[in-house]
mmCIF file of C-alpha atoms in Angstrom:
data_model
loop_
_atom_site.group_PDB
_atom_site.id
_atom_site.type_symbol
_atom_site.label_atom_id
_atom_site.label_comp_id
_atom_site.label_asym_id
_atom_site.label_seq_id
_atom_site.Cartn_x
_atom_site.Cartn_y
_atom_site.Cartn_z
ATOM 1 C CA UNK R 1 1.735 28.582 26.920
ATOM 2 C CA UNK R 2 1.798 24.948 25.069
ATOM 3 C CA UNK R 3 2.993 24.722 21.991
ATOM 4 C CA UNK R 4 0.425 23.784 19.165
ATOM 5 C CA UNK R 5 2.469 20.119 17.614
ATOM 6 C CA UNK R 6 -0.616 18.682 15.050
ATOM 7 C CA UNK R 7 -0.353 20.368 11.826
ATOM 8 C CA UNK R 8 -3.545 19.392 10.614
ATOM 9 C CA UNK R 9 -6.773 20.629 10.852
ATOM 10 C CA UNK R 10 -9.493 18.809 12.202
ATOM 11 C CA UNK R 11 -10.936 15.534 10.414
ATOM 12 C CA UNK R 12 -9.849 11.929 9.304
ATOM 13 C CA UNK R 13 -6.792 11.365 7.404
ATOM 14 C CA UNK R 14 -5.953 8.003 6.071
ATOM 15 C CA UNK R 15 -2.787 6.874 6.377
ATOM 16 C CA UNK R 16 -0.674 5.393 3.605
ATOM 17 C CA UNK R 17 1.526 2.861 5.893
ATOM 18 C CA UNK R 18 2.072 2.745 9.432
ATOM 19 C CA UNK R 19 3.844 -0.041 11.565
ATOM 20 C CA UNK R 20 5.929 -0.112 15.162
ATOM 21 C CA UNK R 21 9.348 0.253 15.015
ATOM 22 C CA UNK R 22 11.946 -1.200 17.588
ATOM 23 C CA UNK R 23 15.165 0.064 17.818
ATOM 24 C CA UNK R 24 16.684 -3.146 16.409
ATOM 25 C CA UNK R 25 14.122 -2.694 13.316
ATOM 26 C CA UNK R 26 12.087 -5.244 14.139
ATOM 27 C CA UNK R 27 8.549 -4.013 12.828
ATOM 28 C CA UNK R 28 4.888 -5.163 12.914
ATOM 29 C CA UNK R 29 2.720 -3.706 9.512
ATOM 30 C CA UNK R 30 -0.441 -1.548 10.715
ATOM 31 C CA UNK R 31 -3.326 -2.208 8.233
ATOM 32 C CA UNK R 32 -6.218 -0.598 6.909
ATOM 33 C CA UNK R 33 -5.184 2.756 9.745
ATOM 34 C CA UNK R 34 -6.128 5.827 9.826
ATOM 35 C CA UNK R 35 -5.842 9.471 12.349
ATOM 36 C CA UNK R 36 -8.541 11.254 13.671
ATOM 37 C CA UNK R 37 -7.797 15.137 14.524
ATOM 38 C CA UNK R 38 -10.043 16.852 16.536
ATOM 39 C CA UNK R 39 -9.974 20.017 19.691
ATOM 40 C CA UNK R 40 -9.704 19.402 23.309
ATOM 41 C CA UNK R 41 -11.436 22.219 25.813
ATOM 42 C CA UNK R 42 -8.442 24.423 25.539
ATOM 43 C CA UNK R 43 -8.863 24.587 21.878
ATOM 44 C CA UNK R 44 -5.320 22.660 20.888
ATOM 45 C CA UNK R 45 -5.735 20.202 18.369
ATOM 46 C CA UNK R 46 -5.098 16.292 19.384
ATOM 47 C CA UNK R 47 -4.363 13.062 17.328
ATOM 48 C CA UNK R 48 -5.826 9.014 17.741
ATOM 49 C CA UNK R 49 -5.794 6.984 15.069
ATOM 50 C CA UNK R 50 -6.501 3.078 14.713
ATOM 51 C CA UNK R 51 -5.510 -0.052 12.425
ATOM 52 C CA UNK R 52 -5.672 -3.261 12.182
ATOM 53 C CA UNK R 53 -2.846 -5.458 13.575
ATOM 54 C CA UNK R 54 -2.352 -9.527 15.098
ATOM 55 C CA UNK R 55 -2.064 -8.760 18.988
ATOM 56 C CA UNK R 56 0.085 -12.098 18.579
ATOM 57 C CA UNK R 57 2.596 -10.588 17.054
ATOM 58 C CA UNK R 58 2.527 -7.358 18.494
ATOM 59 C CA UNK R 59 2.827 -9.459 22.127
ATOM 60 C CA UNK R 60 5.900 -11.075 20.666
ATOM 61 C CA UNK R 61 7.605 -7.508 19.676
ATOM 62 C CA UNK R 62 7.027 -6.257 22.805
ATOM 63 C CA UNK R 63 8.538 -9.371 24.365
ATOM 64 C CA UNK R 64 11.526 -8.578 22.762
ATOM 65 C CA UNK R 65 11.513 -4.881 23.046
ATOM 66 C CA UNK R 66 10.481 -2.306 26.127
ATOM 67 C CA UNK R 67 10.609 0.468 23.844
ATOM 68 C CA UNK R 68 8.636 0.499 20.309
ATOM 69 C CA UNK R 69 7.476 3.635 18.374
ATOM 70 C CA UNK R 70 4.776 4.178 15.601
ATOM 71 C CA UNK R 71 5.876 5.022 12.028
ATOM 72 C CA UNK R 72 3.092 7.217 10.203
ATOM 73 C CA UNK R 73 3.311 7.903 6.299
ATOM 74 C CA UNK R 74 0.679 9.991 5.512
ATOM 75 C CA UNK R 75 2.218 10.288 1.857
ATOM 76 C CA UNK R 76 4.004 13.230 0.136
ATOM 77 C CA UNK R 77 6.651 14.339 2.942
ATOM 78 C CA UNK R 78 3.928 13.859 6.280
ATOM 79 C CA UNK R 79 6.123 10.846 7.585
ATOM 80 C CA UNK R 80 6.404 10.829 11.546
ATOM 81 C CA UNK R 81 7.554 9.067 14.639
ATOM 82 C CA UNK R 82 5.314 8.638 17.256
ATOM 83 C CA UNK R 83 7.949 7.802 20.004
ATOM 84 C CA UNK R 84 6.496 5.412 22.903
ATOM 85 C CA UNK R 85 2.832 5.527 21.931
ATOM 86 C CA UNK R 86 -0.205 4.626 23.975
ATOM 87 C CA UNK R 87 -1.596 1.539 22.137
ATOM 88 C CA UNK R 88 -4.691 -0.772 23.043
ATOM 89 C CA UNK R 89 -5.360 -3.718 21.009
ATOM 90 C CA UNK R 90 -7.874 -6.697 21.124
ATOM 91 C CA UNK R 91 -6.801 -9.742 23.247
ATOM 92 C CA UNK R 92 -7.377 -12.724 20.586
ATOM 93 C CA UNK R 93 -3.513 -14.375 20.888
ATOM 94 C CA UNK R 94 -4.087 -16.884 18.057
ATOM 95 C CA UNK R 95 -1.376 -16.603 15.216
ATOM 96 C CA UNK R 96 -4.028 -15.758 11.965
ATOM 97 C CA UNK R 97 -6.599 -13.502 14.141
ATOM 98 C CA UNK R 98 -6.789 -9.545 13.180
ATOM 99 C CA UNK R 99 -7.935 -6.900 15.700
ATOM 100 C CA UNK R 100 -8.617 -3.358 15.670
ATOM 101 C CA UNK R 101 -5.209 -1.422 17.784
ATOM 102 C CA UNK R 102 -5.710 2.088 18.757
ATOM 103 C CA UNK R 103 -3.293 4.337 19.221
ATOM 104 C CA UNK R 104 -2.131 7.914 20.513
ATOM 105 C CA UNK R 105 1.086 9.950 21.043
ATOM 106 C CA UNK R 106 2.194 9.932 24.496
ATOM 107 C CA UNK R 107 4.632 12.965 23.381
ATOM 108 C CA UNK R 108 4.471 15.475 20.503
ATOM 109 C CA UNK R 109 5.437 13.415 17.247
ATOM 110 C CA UNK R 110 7.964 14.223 15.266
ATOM 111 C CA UNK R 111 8.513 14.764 11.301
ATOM 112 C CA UNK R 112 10.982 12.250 9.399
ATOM 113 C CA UNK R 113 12.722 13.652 6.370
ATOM 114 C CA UNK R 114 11.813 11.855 3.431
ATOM 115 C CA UNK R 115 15.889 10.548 3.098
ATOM 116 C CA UNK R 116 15.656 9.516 7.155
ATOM 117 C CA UNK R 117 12.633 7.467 6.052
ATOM 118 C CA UNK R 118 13.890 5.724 3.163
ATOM 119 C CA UNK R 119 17.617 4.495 5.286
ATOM 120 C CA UNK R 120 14.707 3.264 8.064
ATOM 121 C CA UNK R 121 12.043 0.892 5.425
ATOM 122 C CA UNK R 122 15.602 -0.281 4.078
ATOM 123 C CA UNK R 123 16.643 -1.987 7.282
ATOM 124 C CA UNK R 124 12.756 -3.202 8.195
ATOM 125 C CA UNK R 125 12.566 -6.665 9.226
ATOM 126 C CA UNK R 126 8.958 -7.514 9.518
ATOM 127 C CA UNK R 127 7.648 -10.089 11.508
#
């Protein structure tokens, strides 16, 4: 049997900050985002969300860095790491252009303690 990993219930959350993460804390801010729970067939609940982000500099993260995860504060202690996340964003490359990015977990996210989050926005270097 598979293991239920979304503890919410269906609907549209907004989210209070999001951003990718590589490991060398590198990070690219996720605006105006928000998650979208719903069921599949087999009745387990899933997770997308969207946001808007420059594809430029999301190109030059991933440049740099093979693996990046998605940070999700949802406020209050609902902070998670969305470790190697599908993500499709618009293909405008210019420097000062917006687009919508989508994303979803590729593997059940996990929960980051409210002190594990603080040591990680310390160390942030946004691009």
């Amino acid at each position: 049997m598979i293991k239920q990993w979304v503890p919410f219930d269906e609907g549209e959350y907004i989210v209070v900050r999001a951003f990718l993460l590589a490991p060398d804390y590198q990070a690219l801010e996720i605006e105006k985002s928000f998650i979208e729970v719903w069921k599949d067939r087999q009745g387990m609940r899933q997770v997308k969300g969207s946001g808007m982000i420059s594809p430029f500099l999301m190109v030059e993260l991933h440049e740099e860095h093979e693996h990046i995860d998605l940070i999700i504060d949802l406020g209050g202690e609902f902070r998670y790491r969305m470790q190697k996340p599908e993500l499709q964003a618009g293909k405008v490359f210019s420097p000062d252009v917006s687009s919508r990015l989508q994303f979803s977990p590729s593997l059940p996210w996990e929960q980051i303690s409210e002190k594990d989050f603080r040591d990680m926005a310390e160390n942030l270097k946004f691009l």
